[in-house]
CSV table of C-alpha atoms in Angstrom, one decimal:
chain,number,residue,atom,x,y,z
A,15,UNK,CA,79.8,29.3,39.4
A,16,UNK,CA,76.9,27.7,38.0
A,17,UNK,CA,78.3,24.1,37.6
A,18,UNK,CA,76.0,21.8,35.9
A,19,UNK,CA,72.5,23.2,35.3
A,20,UNK,CA,69.5,20.9,34.7
A,21,UNK,CA,66.2,22.3,33.5
A,22,UNK,CA,63.2,22.0,34.3
A,23,UNK,CA,63.1,20.8,37.8
A,24,UNK,CA,60.1,19.3,37.9
A,25,UNK,CA,57.7,18.0,34.9
A,26,UNK,CA,54.4,16.0,34.5
A,27,UNK,CA,53.9,14.3,31.2
A,28,UNK,CA,51.1,12.2,29.4
A,29,UNK,CA,52.1,8.7,28.3
A,30,UNK,CA,53.2,9.1,24.7
A,31,UNK,CA,54.5,12.5,24.8
A,32,UNK,CA,57.6,13.9,24.2
A,33,UNK,CA,60.1,15.5,26.2
A,34,UNK,CA,63.9,17.0,26.2
A,35,UNK,CA,65.4,17.1,29.7
A,36,UNK,CA,68.1,19.8,29.3
A,37,UNK,CA,71.7,19.8,30.8
A,38,UNK,CA,74.4,22.4,30.5
A,39,UNK,CA,78.0,22.6,32.2
A,40,UNK,CA,80.3,25.6,32.4
A,41,UNK,CA,83.5,23.8,33.9
A,42,UNK,CA,84.7,22.9,30.1
A,43,UNK,CA,84.3,19.3,31.3
A,44,UNK,CA,84.5,16.7,28.5
A,45,UNK,CA,82.6,14.0,30.3
A,46,UNK,CA,78.9,13.8,30.9
A,47,UNK,CA,76.3,11.7,31.6
A,48,UNK,CA,72.6,11.0,32.7
A,49,UNK,CA,71.5,8.7,35.3
A,50,UNK,CA,68.0,7.8,36.5
A,51,UNK,CA,67.4,7.2,40.3
A,52,UNK,CA,64.0,5.1,41.4
A,53,UNK,CA,63.6,4.0,45.2
A,54,UNK,CA,65.5,0.9,46.2
A,55,UNK,CA,67.5,1.1,42.8
A,56,UNK,CA,70.1,3.5,43.1
A,57,UNK,CA,71.5,5.7,40.4
A,58,UNK,CA,71.5,3.9,36.9
A,59,UNK,CA,73.4,5.2,33.8
A,60,UNK,CA,71.3,5.7,30.9
A,61,UNK,CA,73.9,7.3,28.5
A,62,UNK,CA,77.0,9.2,28.6
A,63,UNK,CA,79.6,11.0,26.5
A,64,UNK,CA,83.3,11.4,26.4
A,65,UNK,CA,83.2,14.4,24.1
A,66,UNK,CA,81.6,16.5,21.8
A,67,UNK,CA,80.3,14.3,18.9
A,68,UNK,CA,80.7,11.1,20.9
A,69,UNK,CA,78.0,9.3,22.7
A,70,UNK,CA,77.4,5.8,24.1
A,71,UNK,CA,74.8,3.9,25.9
A,72,UNK,CA,74.7,2.8,29.7
A,73,UNK,CA,72.7,0.4,31.7
A,74,UNK,CA,69.5,1.4,30.8
A,75,UNK,CA,69.4,3.4,27.6
A,76,UNK,CA,66.2,2.2,25.9
A,77,UNK,CA,63.6,4.7,25.5
A,78,UNK,CA,66.0,7.7,25.7
A,79,UNK,CA,67.9,9.3,23.1
A,80,UNK,CA,71.0,12.0,23.5
A,81,UNK,CA,73.4,13.7,21.3
A,82,UNK,CA,76.3,16.0,22.2
A,83,UNK,CA,76.9,18.6,19.7
A,84,UNK,CA,79.0,21.1,21.9
A,85,UNK,CA,81.0,20.6,25.2
A,86,UNK,CA,78.8,22.5,27.4
A,87,UNK,CA,75.3,20.7,26.5
A,88,UNK,CA,74.0,17.1,26.8
A,89,UNK,CA,70.1,17.0,26.2
A,90,UNK,CA,68.3,13.9,27.0
A,91,UNK,CA,65.0,12.9,24.9
A,92,UNK,CA,62.1,10.8,25.6
A,93,UNK,CA,60.8,10.1,22.6
A,94,UNK,CA,57.2,8.7,23.5
A,95,UNK,CA,57.0,9.0,27.4
A,96,UNK,CA,56.0,5.6,29.4
A,97,UNK,CA,55.0,5.6,33.2
A,98,UNK,CA,58.1,3.4,33.6
A,99,UNK,CA,60.1,6.4,33.0
A,100,UNK,CA,58.7,8.3,36.0
A,101,UNK,CA,62.0,9.0,38.1
A,102,UNK,CA,64.5,11.5,39.1
A,103,UNK,CA,66.9,12.3,36.4
A,104,UNK,CA,70.5,13.6,37.0
A,105,UNK,CA,72.9,14.8,34.5
A,106,UNK,CA,76.4,14.9,35.5
A,107,UNK,CA,79.8,16.0,34.4
A,108,UNK,CA,83.6,15.5,34.8
A,109,UNK,CA,86.7,16.1,33.3
A,110,UNK,CA,87.5,12.2,32.5
A,111,UNK,CA,84.9,9.3,33.3
A,112,UNK,CA,87.1,8.3,35.8
A,113,UNK,CA,87.2,11.5,37.7
A,114,UNK,CA,84.5,12.7,40.6
A,115,UNK,CA,81.3,13.8,39.0
A,116,UNK,CA,79.6,16.9,39.3
A,117,UNK,CA,75.6,16.6,39.6
A,118,UNK,CA,73.2,18.8,38.7
A,119,UNK,CA,70.2,19.2,40.9
A,120,UNK,CA,68.0,16.7,39.0
A,121,UNK,CA,64.7,16.8,37.2
A,122,UNK,CA,61.8,15.3,39.0
A,123,UNK,CA,59.7,13.7,36.0
A,124,UNK,CA,56.3,12.1,36.5
A,125,UNK,CA,54.3,10.4,33.6
A,126,UNK,CA,50.7,9.8,34.0
B,27,UNK,CA,80.0,-6.5,34.0
B,28,UNK,CA,80.1,-4.9,37.2
B,29,UNK,CA,78.5,-5.7,40.4
B,30,UNK,CA,78.1,-3.4,43.8
B,31,UNK,CA,77.1,-4.5,47.2
B,32,UNK,CA,76.5,-2.6,50.1
B,33,UNK,CA,73.9,-2.4,52.9
B,34,UNK,CA,70.4,-1.0,52.4
B,35,UNK,CA,70.4,0.8,55.8
B,36,UNK,CA,72.2,1.7,59.0
B,37,UNK,CA,71.5,3.3,62.2
B,38,UNK,CA,74.0,5.1,64.6
B,39,UNK,CA,73.9,7.4,67.6
B,40,UNK,CA,75.4,11.0,67.4
B,41,UNK,CA,78.8,11.0,68.4
B,42,UNK,CA,79.6,7.4,67.2
B,43,UNK,CA,81.3,6.0,64.8
B,44,UNK,CA,80.1,3.9,61.8
B,45,UNK,CA,81.7,1.9,59.0
B,46,UNK,CA,79.6,1.7,55.6
B,47,UNK,CA,81.0,-1.4,53.4
B,48,UNK,CA,80.8,-1.9,49.7
B,49,UNK,CA,82.0,-5.1,48.1
B,50,UNK,CA,82.3,-4.8,44.1
B,51,UNK,CA,83.3,-7.2,41.2
B,52,UNK,CA,84.3,-5.2,37.9
B,53,UNK,CA,86.9,-6.1,35.3
B,54,UNK,CA,89.9,-3.5,34.8
B,55,UNK,CA,89.2,-1.8,37.9
B,56,UNK,CA,90.2,1.9,37.9
B,57,UNK,CA,88.9,3.5,40.8
B,58,UNK,CA,86.0,3.5,43.5
B,59,UNK,CA,84.3,6.7,45.0
B,60,UNK,CA,82.0,7.5,47.7
B,61,UNK,CA,79.4,10.0,47.4
B,62,UNK,CA,76.6,11.7,50.0
B,63,UNK,CA,73.2,12.3,48.9
B,64,UNK,CA,70.6,14.0,51.2
B,65,UNK,CA,67.1,13.4,50.5
B,66,UNK,CA,65.8,15.5,47.8
B,67,UNK,CA,69.3,16.6,46.8
B,68,UNK,CA,72.2,15.8,44.2
B,69,UNK,CA,74.8,13.5,45.4
B,70,UNK,CA,78.2,15.2,46.5
B,71,UNK,CA,81.6,13.7,46.1
B,72,UNK,CA,83.3,12.7,49.3
B,73,UNK,CA,86.2,10.3,48.4
B,74,UNK,CA,88.0,8.6,45.6
B,75,UNK,CA,90.3,5.3,46.2
B,76,UNK,CA,92.7,3.9,43.4
B,77,UNK,CA,95.3,2.5,45.3
B,78,UNK,CA,95.2,0.2,48.4
B,79,UNK,CA,95.1,1.7,51.7
B,80,UNK,CA,93.2,4.6,53.9
B,81,UNK,CA,92.2,8.2,52.8
B,82,UNK,CA,91.5,10.3,55.6
B,83,UNK,CA,89.6,13.6,54.9
B,84,UNK,CA,88.4,15.2,58.3
B,85,UNK,CA,85.7,13.1,59.9
B,86,UNK,CA,85.2,10.8,56.9
B,87,UNK,CA,87.8,8.2,55.8
B,88,UNK,CA,87.6,5.8,53.1
B,89,UNK,CA,89.5,2.5,52.7
B,90,UNK,CA,90.3,0.3,49.5
B,91,UNK,CA,91.1,-3.3,49.1
B,92,UNK,CA,91.8,-3.8,45.3
B,93,UNK,CA,92.7,-7.7,46.0
B,94,UNK,CA,89.5,-8.2,48.0
B,95,UNK,CA,87.3,-6.0,46.3
B,96,UNK,CA,86.3,-4.4,49.0
B,97,UNK,CA,86.2,-0.7,50.4
B,98,UNK,CA,84.7,1.1,53.5
B,99,UNK,CA,83.6,4.4,54.5
B,100,UNK,CA,84.4,5.4,57.7
B,101,UNK,CA,82.5,8.3,59.5
B,102,UNK,CA,83.6,9.5,63.1
B,103,UNK,CA,82.2,11.7,65.5
B,104,UNK,CA,78.7,11.6,63.7
B,105,UNK,CA,76.4,14.5,63.8
B,106,UNK,CA,72.8,14.8,63.0
B,107,UNK,CA,73.7,16.2,59.5
B,108,UNK,CA,75.5,13.1,58.5
B,109,UNK,CA,71.9,11.4,58.1
B,110,UNK,CA,71.8,10.9,54.5
B,111,UNK,CA,72.7,8.1,51.8
B,112,UNK,CA,75.9,7.2,51.0
B,113,UNK,CA,76.8,5.6,47.5
B,114,UNK,CA,79.6,3.5,46.4
B,115,UNK,CA,80.6,3.8,42.6
B,116,UNK,CA,83.3,2.0,40.7
B,117,UNK,CA,84.8,3.1,37.4
B,118,UNK,CA,86.9,0.6,35.0
B,119,UNK,CA,89.3,1.6,32.5
B,120,UNK,CA,87.5,-0.9,30.1
B,121,UNK,CA,85.0,1.3,29.8
B,122,UNK,CA,84.1,4.9,30.6
B,123,UNK,CA,81.4,4.1,32.7
B,124,UNK,CA,80.9,4.9,36.5
B,125,UNK,CA,78.2,2.4,38.0
B,126,UNK,CA,76.8,3.1,41.2
B,127,UNK,CA,75.4,0.7,44.1
B,128,UNK,CA,72.0,1.1,45.3
B,129,UNK,CA,73.6,3.1,48.3
B,130,UNK,CA,73.3,2.9,52.0
B,131,UNK,CA,70.8,4.9,53.9
B,132,UNK,CA,72.1,6.4,57.2
B,133,UNK,CA,69.9,7.8,60.0
B,134,UNK,CA,71.7,9.2,62.9
B,135,UNK,CA,69.7,9.5,66.6
B,136,UNK,CA,70.3,11.7,69.3
């Protein structure tokens, strides 16, 4: 079983470049979310979705866009990358927002 | 808003017992989760408490007191492989958000 798949696993960008981090799940989960993890900051919620066509902001949404056109996919877009967005990004999914989250392996993003 | 506090670091000896505390403040509390995260890896689900009391799962147990806004994760018979970060997270029925604390890094020594 694939579970939650994130691509790419590693990426280096230059300031100002745009990028889409991909996330796909094959568990028919309605709820999907994106977190970033920085040293000493824990996991911080960027955006989340309770179902196809519905997205909402988390704790740190600025600089990121999301869309949810299908149940399976929840891409995260950086429109103009900044060094402050250097982080490890995790995508997660669950049946509901109050259920156990299944995490992808993460994308390690560096912005120079 | 939500506020979650847990110790930054803890150390313990192989074979011992360790208790990791988590305090939280939230409106519309719906449940508390514990996750384990090894260095360089994704978090994995350990336990979920929605009612007061102790939930036991093998060597790991989790306790919740809703009135005190308090939870702990108890790890028994510690093994070297238990060296990891332990993340406390709280969900609220007012929102659909799952908010994490900053995590407790546990180091187990022989």
